[in-house]
């Protein structure tokens, strides 16, 4: 009975193998397995079915090297080489069924060895094709190499030399270059038009009189490389200023235009506290001040200064000027709207009788008025007893004269009226 049971089990196993073979021969599925394809030497050539990484498919392995492509045609292009392959192989070989692509390799010498670092492009069809490879302006060598679906590379073709072409006049016609980014080491030309130009230094020339824009300021230099003007976004005092310079007697004078101010000084001598300036400022309530200062001898000394005010009070028409100085000298005539002067003749007809005359037609500025008079006479106290004035207004005053003469006589009187 034991032998009979053993024989039945063996028959079942053999029958399962026969049925499995019949299913495969009629296109049945492979259950969680793979079929290995080997050549006549026993070398593995392909795996069909479940792969080692869990995927399913046909994996070709250990294939022979593909044939060598014919030499490429290499042509110079603008900053590049154009590489063409005609789809043929050395010795008239035919592309094998496991051929995958033609690799384009570029190297610095004719004897370079193609590797991953020299691969620049690929041609994906055995019918051939053309690729363009951007390169620096020097001589390069191009080789082609086939690769099979198994990943096996073939022998590379002979290196063919080529040099990228630099831009020439026909390449640079108006509108011929359009790009979001253009990177160059040097650019020489006459006109650059664009929205934004970013760089460390922009200048009109490398020497002589020129304008220079750098990361610190915009400067103008003369032929001797002296700074004669600059726009400084933050000078030594923290001001944003436009400055001009002039060297006289060994000192470098400057004038600086800042917000609301014009400053004057000497480099290395004056400071922000001692330089001269013209300054405009608001006092609030639509009141404004313009200040002219000579600058200080030292920080503790008072400068000569004029303050001009648009008004001294809100809604009043009373502009005002203050003059501040230790002393003031005027070499010409001094005239003011609140000062009037002149000469008037006063006639007396009898001794000790007061004669009078009225000054009219004036327009002296002020709210109160002070008259001052003196007679043109060589006999004061004997014949001319007195000269006075009163009733002073903006338009004039009355002048009085008393004499001892018994006859009619005219006295010239100098008058001076001040409005306060």
Coordinates of C-alpha atoms in Angstrom, one line a residue:
X1 CA 0.0 0.0 0.0
X2 CA 2.9 2.4 0.8
X3 CA 4.4 1.9 -2.7
X4 CA 1.0 2.4 -4.3
X5 CA 0.5 5.8 -2.5
X6 CA 4.0 6.9 -3.5
X7 CA 3.4 6.1 -7.1
X8 CA 0.1 8.0 -7.2
X9 CA 1.8 11.2 -5.7
X10 CA 4.5 11.0 -8.4
X11 CA 1.9 10.7 -11.1
X12 CA 0.1 13.8 -9.8
X13 CA 3.3 15.9 -9.9
X14 CA 4.1 14.8 -13.5
X15 CA 0.6 15.5 -14.6
X16 CA 0.8 19.1 -13.1
X17 CA 4.1 19.7 -15.0
X18 CA 2.4 18.5 -18.3
X19 CA -0.6 20.8 -17.7
X20 CA 1.7 23.7 -17.0
X21 CA 3.6 23.2 -20.2
X22 CA 0.4 23.1 -22.2
X23 CA -0.7 26.4 -20.7
X24 CA 2.5 28.1 -21.5
X25 CA 2.5 26.8 -25.1
X26 CA -1.0 28.3 -25.5
X27 CA -0.1 31.8 -24.1
X28 CA -1.0 31.2 -20.4
X29 CA 0.3 33.5 -17.6
X30 CA 3.5 33.1 -15.5
X31 CA 2.6 33.1 -11.9
X32 CA 5.0 35.3 -9.8
X33 CA 8.0 34.1 -11.7
X34 CA 10.3 34.9 -14.7
X35 CA 11.7 33.1 -17.6
X36 CA 15.5 33.4 -18.3
X37 CA 16.7 33.5 -21.9
X38 CA 20.2 32.2 -22.4
X39 CA 22.4 31.8 -25.5
X40 CA 24.1 28.7 -26.8
X41 CA 27.0 29.2 -24.3
X42 CA 24.7 29.5 -21.4
X43 CA 25.1 33.2 -20.9
X44 CA 22.0 35.1 -19.6
X45 CA 20.7 37.4 -22.3
X46 CA 17.2 38.4 -21.1
X47 CA 14.7 38.0 -18.2
X48 CA 11.0 37.9 -19.0
X49 CA 8.5 38.4 -16.3
X50 CA 9.0 39.3 -12.6
X51 CA 12.2 41.4 -12.2
X52 CA 14.4 41.6 -9.1
X53 CA 13.1 45.1 -8.2
X54 CA 9.5 43.9 -8.1
X55 CA 8.6 45.2 -11.6
X56 CA 7.5 43.1 -14.5
X57 CA 8.8 43.3 -18.1
X58 CA 11.5 42.3 -20.5
X59 CA 15.0 43.1 -19.3
X60 CA 17.8 42.6 -21.9
X61 CA 21.2 42.0 -20.3
X62 CA 24.7 41.1 -21.3
X63 CA 24.1 42.0 -24.9
X64 CA 27.1 42.4 -27.3
X65 CA 28.5 45.9 -28.0
X66 CA 26.6 47.8 -30.7
X67 CA 28.4 48.8 -33.9
X68 CA 30.4 52.0 -34.2
X69 CA 28.6 55.0 -35.8
X70 CA 30.3 56.7 -38.8
X71 CA 32.2 59.8 -38.1
X72 CA 30.0 62.9 -37.4
X73 CA 29.9 66.0 -39.5
X74 CA 30.9 69.0 -37.3
X75 CA 30.2 72.6 -38.2
X76 CA 30.9 75.8 -36.4
X77 CA 27.9 77.7 -35.1
X78 CA 27.6 80.9 -33.1
X79 CA 29.1 80.0 -29.7
X80 CA 28.4 76.3 -30.4
X81 CA 29.1 73.3 -32.6
X82 CA 26.5 71.6 -34.8
X83 CA 27.0 67.8 -34.9
X84 CA 25.2 65.7 -37.5
X85 CA 25.1 61.8 -37.9
X86 CA 23.9 60.2 -41.1
X87 CA 22.6 57.0 -39.3
X88 CA 25.2 54.7 -40.8
X89 CA 27.7 52.4 -39.0
X90 CA 31.3 51.5 -39.7
X91 CA 31.9 48.7 -42.2
X92 CA 28.2 48.9 -43.4
X93 CA 26.9 47.3 -40.2
X94 CA 23.2 47.3 -39.6
X95 CA 21.6 48.6 -36.4
X96 CA 20.9 45.6 -34.2
X97 CA 17.4 45.2 -32.7
X98 CA 18.8 46.0 -29.2
X99 CA 20.3 49.4 -30.4
X100 CA 19.0 52.2 -28.2
X101 CA 20.7 55.5 -29.0
X102 CA 23.8 57.4 -30.4
X103 CA 25.7 59.4 -27.8
X104 CA 27.4 62.6 -28.7
X105 CA 30.6 63.2 -26.7
X106 CA 32.8 66.3 -26.7
X107 CA 36.3 66.5 -25.3
X108 CA 39.3 68.9 -25.3
X109 CA 41.7 66.6 -27.2
X110 CA 41.5 64.2 -30.1
X111 CA 42.4 61.3 -27.8
X112 CA 39.9 61.9 -25.0
X113 CA 37.9 58.9 -23.7
X114 CA 34.1 59.2 -23.8
X115 CA 32.5 58.9 -20.4
X116 CA 29.6 60.4 -18.5
X117 CA 31.4 63.7 -18.1
X118 CA 31.9 64.2 -21.8
X119 CA 28.3 63.2 -22.8
X120 CA 26.7 66.4 -24.2
X121 CA 23.7 65.1 -26.1
X122 CA 22.1 62.0 -27.8
X123 CA 20.4 61.1 -31.1
X124 CA 17.5 58.8 -30.3
X125 CA 16.9 57.3 -33.8
X126 CA 19.0 55.1 -36.0
X127 CA 18.0 57.2 -38.9
X128 CA 20.5 59.8 -37.7
X129 CA 20.0 63.5 -36.7
X130 CA 21.6 66.8 -35.8
X131 CA 22.2 68.4 -32.4
X132 CA 23.7 71.8 -31.4
X133 CA 26.0 72.1 -28.4
X134 CA 26.9 75.4 -26.8
X135 CA 30.6 75.6 -26.1
X136 CA 33.4 78.1 -25.2
X137 CA 35.4 79.7 -28.0
X138 CA 38.2 77.0 -28.3
X139 CA 38.8 73.9 -30.4
X140 CA 36.9 70.8 -29.4
X141 CA 36.7 67.2 -30.6
X142 CA 33.5 65.3 -31.2
X143 CA 33.0 61.5 -31.0
X144 CA 29.9 59.3 -31.4
X145 CA 29.2 56.1 -29.5
X146 CA 26.3 53.6 -29.7
X147 CA 24.6 52.2 -26.7
X148 CA 22.3 49.1 -26.5
X149 CA 19.2 48.5 -24.6
X150 CA 21.3 46.4 -22.2
X151 CA 23.3 49.5 -21.5
X152 CA 26.4 48.2 -23.2
X153 CA 28.4 50.9 -25.0
X154 CA 30.1 50.4 -28.3
X155 CA 33.4 51.6 -29.6
X156 CA 33.5 55.4 -30.2
X157 CA 34.1 57.0 -33.6
X158 CA 37.1 59.0 -34.6
X159 CA 37.3 62.5 -33.0
X160 CA 36.4 65.3 -35.4
X161 CA 37.6 68.8 -34.5
X162 CA 35.5 72.0 -34.5
X163 CA 35.7 75.5 -33.0
X164 CA 32.6 77.5 -32.1
X165 CA 32.3 80.7 -34.1
X166 CA 32.3 84.2 -32.4
X167 CA 29.6 86.7 -33.2
X168 CA 30.0 88.7 -36.4
X169 CA 28.2 91.6 -37.9
X170 CA 25.5 89.5 -39.6
X171 CA 24.7 87.8 -36.3
X172 CA 24.1 91.1 -34.5
X173 CA 21.5 92.8 -36.6
X174 CA 18.9 95.0 -34.7
X175 CA 16.6 92.7 -32.8
X176 CA 18.6 89.6 -33.4
X177 CA 19.3 88.9 -29.7
X178 CA 16.4 88.4 -27.4
X179 CA 16.9 86.8 -23.9
X180 CA 15.7 87.1 -20.4
X181 CA 19.3 86.8 -19.2
X182 CA 22.6 87.7 -21.0
X183 CA 25.8 86.8 -19.1
X184 CA 29.1 88.1 -20.5
X185 CA 32.5 89.0 -19.1
X186 CA 32.8 92.2 -21.2
X187 CA 30.4 94.1 -23.4
X188 CA 31.5 96.9 -25.8
X189 CA 29.0 99.0 -27.7
X190 CA 27.5 102.4 -28.3
X191 CA 23.9 102.1 -27.1
X192 CA 22.3 100.0 -24.4
X193 CA 18.5 100.3 -24.0
X194 CA 16.7 98.4 -21.3
X195 CA 14.6 98.6 -18.1
X196 CA 17.2 97.5 -15.5
X197 CA 21.0 97.5 -15.7
X198 CA 22.7 96.0 -12.6
X199 CA 26.4 96.0 -12.0
X200 CA 29.2 97.1 -9.8
X201 CA 30.5 100.0 -11.9
X202 CA 29.1 101.9 -14.9
X203 CA 31.4 104.6 -16.4
X204 CA 31.7 106.7 -19.5
X205 CA 35.4 106.0 -19.9
X206 CA 38.2 104.3 -18.1
X207 CA 40.4 107.4 -17.8
X208 CA 40.2 111.2 -18.4
X209 CA 37.1 113.3 -17.7
X210 CA 34.3 110.8 -17.0
X211 CA 31.2 109.9 -15.1
X212 CA 31.4 106.9 -12.8
X213 CA 28.4 105.1 -11.1
X214 CA 29.5 102.5 -8.6
X215 CA 28.0 100.9 -5.5
X216 CA 28.9 104.0 -3.3
X217 CA 27.9 107.0 -5.4
X218 CA 27.6 108.7 -8.8
X219 CA 30.8 110.7 -9.4
X220 CA 32.3 113.1 -12.0
X221 CA 36.1 113.1 -12.4
X222 CA 38.3 115.5 -14.3
X223 CA 41.1 114.7 -16.7
X224 CA 43.5 114.5 -13.7
X225 CA 41.3 112.0 -11.9
X226 CA 40.1 114.6 -9.3
X227 CA 36.6 114.2 -7.9
X228 CA 34.7 117.3 -9.0
X229 CA 31.1 116.3 -8.3
X230 CA 29.2 113.4 -6.8
X231 CA 25.7 112.2 -5.8
X232 CA 26.2 110.5 -2.4
X233 CA 23.3 108.6 -1.0
X234 CA 24.9 108.7 2.5
X235 CA 27.9 110.9 3.1
X236 CA 30.1 111.0 6.2
X237 CA 27.3 112.9 8.1
X238 CA 24.6 110.5 7.0
X239 CA 23.0 113.0 4.5
X240 CA 21.9 112.2 1.0
X241 CA 23.6 115.0 -1.0
X242 CA 24.7 116.2 -4.4
X243 CA 28.2 117.8 -4.0
X244 CA 30.5 119.8 -6.2
X245 CA 34.2 120.3 -5.4
X246 CA 36.8 122.9 -6.2
X247 CA 40.4 122.9 -5.0
X248 CA 41.8 126.3 -4.3
X249 CA 45.1 127.1 -2.4
X250 CA 45.4 123.4 -1.4
X251 CA 41.9 123.2 0.2
X252 CA 39.1 121.2 -1.3
X253 CA 35.9 123.3 -1.2
X254 CA 32.5 121.7 -1.5
X255 CA 28.9 122.7 -2.0
X256 CA 26.3 120.1 -1.0
X257 CA 22.7 120.2 -2.0
X258 CA 20.6 118.2 0.5
X259 CA 16.9 118.1 1.3
X260 CA 16.0 121.7 2.1
X261 CA 19.6 122.8 2.5
X262 CA 22.6 124.0 0.6
X263 CA 25.8 123.4 2.6
X264 CA 29.3 124.9 2.1
X265 CA 32.6 123.8 3.6
X266 CA 36.1 122.5 3.2
X267 CA 37.0 118.8 3.3
X268 CA 38.8 117.9 6.4
X269 CA 38.3 121.4 8.0
X270 CA 34.6 122.1 8.4
X271 CA 32.0 119.7 10.0
X272 CA 28.3 119.6 9.9
X273 CA 28.3 121.9 12.9
X274 CA 30.6 124.6 11.5
X275 CA 29.9 124.7 7.7
X276 CA 28.0 127.5 6.1
X277 CA 24.5 126.9 4.8
X278 CA 21.3 128.1 3.4
X279 CA 18.4 126.2 5.0
X280 CA 14.6 126.2 4.4
X281 CA 12.2 124.9 7.0
X282 CA 8.6 124.9 8.2
X283 CA 7.7 126.4 11.5
X284 CA 4.1 125.0 11.4
X285 CA 0.8 126.7 10.6
X286 CA 2.0 127.7 7.1
X287 CA 4.9 129.7 8.6
X288 CA 8.3 129.3 6.9
X289 CA 11.9 130.3 7.6
X290 CA 14.9 130.7 5.3
X291 CA 18.2 130.9 7.2
X292 CA 21.5 132.1 5.8
X293 CA 24.5 131.2 7.9
X294 CA 28.2 132.1 7.5
X295 CA 29.3 129.0 9.4
X296 CA 31.1 129.0 12.7
X297 CA 34.7 129.6 13.5
X298 CA 34.3 126.8 16.1
X299 CA 31.3 124.9 17.3
X300 CA 30.9 127.3 20.3
X301 CA 31.1 130.6 18.3
X302 CA 28.0 132.4 17.0
X303 CA 27.9 132.6 13.2
X304 CA 26.8 135.6 11.2
X305 CA 23.2 134.8 10.4
X306 CA 20.1 136.1 8.7
X307 CA 16.7 134.6 9.4
X308 CA 13.9 135.4 7.0
X309 CA 10.4 134.6 8.1
X310 CA 7.3 134.4 5.9
X311 CA 5.3 135.7 8.9
X312 CA 5.6 135.9 12.6
X313 CA 2.0 134.9 13.4
X314 CA -0.8 132.9 11.7
X315 CA -3.0 134.7 9.3
X316 CA -1.1 138.0 9.4
X317 CA 0.9 139.7 6.7
X318 CA 4.0 140.5 8.7
X319 CA 7.1 138.9 7.2
X320 CA 10.2 139.5 9.2
X321 CA 14.0 139.4 9.0
X322 CA 16.4 138.9 11.9
X323 CA 20.1 139.9 11.5
X324 CA 22.4 138.2 14.0
X325 CA 26.0 139.2 14.2
X326 CA 28.6 140.5 16.6
X327 CA 28.8 143.7 14.4
X328 CA 27.3 144.9 11.1
X329 CA 28.9 147.2 8.5
X330 CA 27.1 148.8 5.6
X331 CA 29.2 150.5 2.9
X332 CA 26.3 151.9 0.9
X333 CA 23.1 153.7 1.7
X334 CA 20.7 152.1 4.1
X335 CA 17.0 152.5 3.2
X336 CA 14.0 151.0 5.0
X337 CA 10.3 151.2 4.7
X338 CA 10.0 152.5 8.3
X339 CA 12.5 155.3 7.8
X340 CA 11.9 158.6 6.0
X341 CA 14.1 161.8 5.9
X342 CA 14.3 165.1 4.2
X343 CA 14.5 168.9 4.4
X344 CA 11.7 171.4 5.0
X345 CA 11.7 175.3 5.1
X346 CA 10.0 177.0 8.1
X347 CA 9.3 180.8 8.0
X348 CA 9.1 183.1 11.1
X349 CA 7.9 186.7 10.9
X350 CA 8.6 188.2 14.3
X351 CA 10.9 187.7 17.3
X352 CA 9.9 184.9 19.7
X353 CA 7.1 184.0 17.4
X354 CA 6.7 180.3 16.4
X355 CA 6.7 179.4 12.7
X356 CA 5.6 176.0 11.5
X357 CA 5.5 173.8 8.4
X358 CA 4.0 170.4 7.7
X359 CA 5.7 167.4 6.2
X360 CA 3.2 165.5 4.0
X361 CA 3.0 162.7 1.4
X362 CA 4.9 160.1 3.3
X363 CA 4.1 156.4 3.8
X364 CA 6.3 155.3 6.7
X365 CA 5.8 151.7 7.8
X366 CA 4.9 151.1 11.5
X367 CA 2.3 151.6 14.1
X368 CA 4.0 154.4 16.2
X369 CA 6.2 157.2 14.8
X370 CA 9.1 159.2 16.2
X371 CA 10.1 162.5 14.5
X372 CA 13.7 163.9 14.8
X373 CA 14.6 167.5 13.6
X374 CA 17.6 169.8 13.5
X375 CA 18.0 173.2 11.9
X376 CA 20.7 174.2 9.4
X377 CA 21.9 177.3 11.3
X378 CA 25.1 179.0 12.5
X379 CA 23.4 181.0 15.3
X380 CA 21.9 178.5 17.6
X381 CA 20.9 180.0 21.0
X382 CA 21.3 183.6 19.9
X383 CA 19.0 184.0 16.9
X384 CA 17.7 180.4 16.6
X385 CA 16.0 179.5 19.9
X386 CA 14.5 176.1 19.2
X387 CA 13.3 173.5 16.6
X388 CA 10.7 170.8 17.5
X389 CA 8.2 168.5 15.8
X390 CA 5.0 166.7 16.8
X391 CA 1.9 165.1 15.3
X392 CA 4.0 162.5 13.6
X393 CA 2.0 159.9 11.5
X394 CA 2.7 157.6 8.7
X395 CA 2.2 160.4 6.2
X396 CA 4.2 163.2 7.9
X397 CA 4.7 165.5 10.9
X398 CA 4.6 169.2 11.9
X399 CA 7.9 171.1 12.4
X400 CA 8.2 174.2 14.6
X401 CA 10.9 177.0 14.7
X402 CA 11.4 179.9 17.1
X403 CA 13.8 182.8 16.4
X404 CA 14.7 186.2 17.9
X405 CA 14.7 187.9 14.5
X406 CA 12.2 190.8 14.1
X407 CA 12.1 190.3 10.4
X408 CA 10.7 187.6 8.2
X409 CA 13.3 184.8 7.9
X410 CA 13.3 181.2 6.6
X411 CA 15.1 178.3 8.3
X412 CA 15.9 175.0 6.6
X413 CA 15.2 172.1 8.9
X414 CA 16.5 168.5 8.4
X415 CA 13.9 165.9 9.6
X416 CA 14.0 162.2 10.2
X417 CA 10.9 160.0 11.0
X418 CA 11.1 156.4 12.2
X419 CA 8.1 154.0 12.3
X420 CA 8.2 151.3 15.0

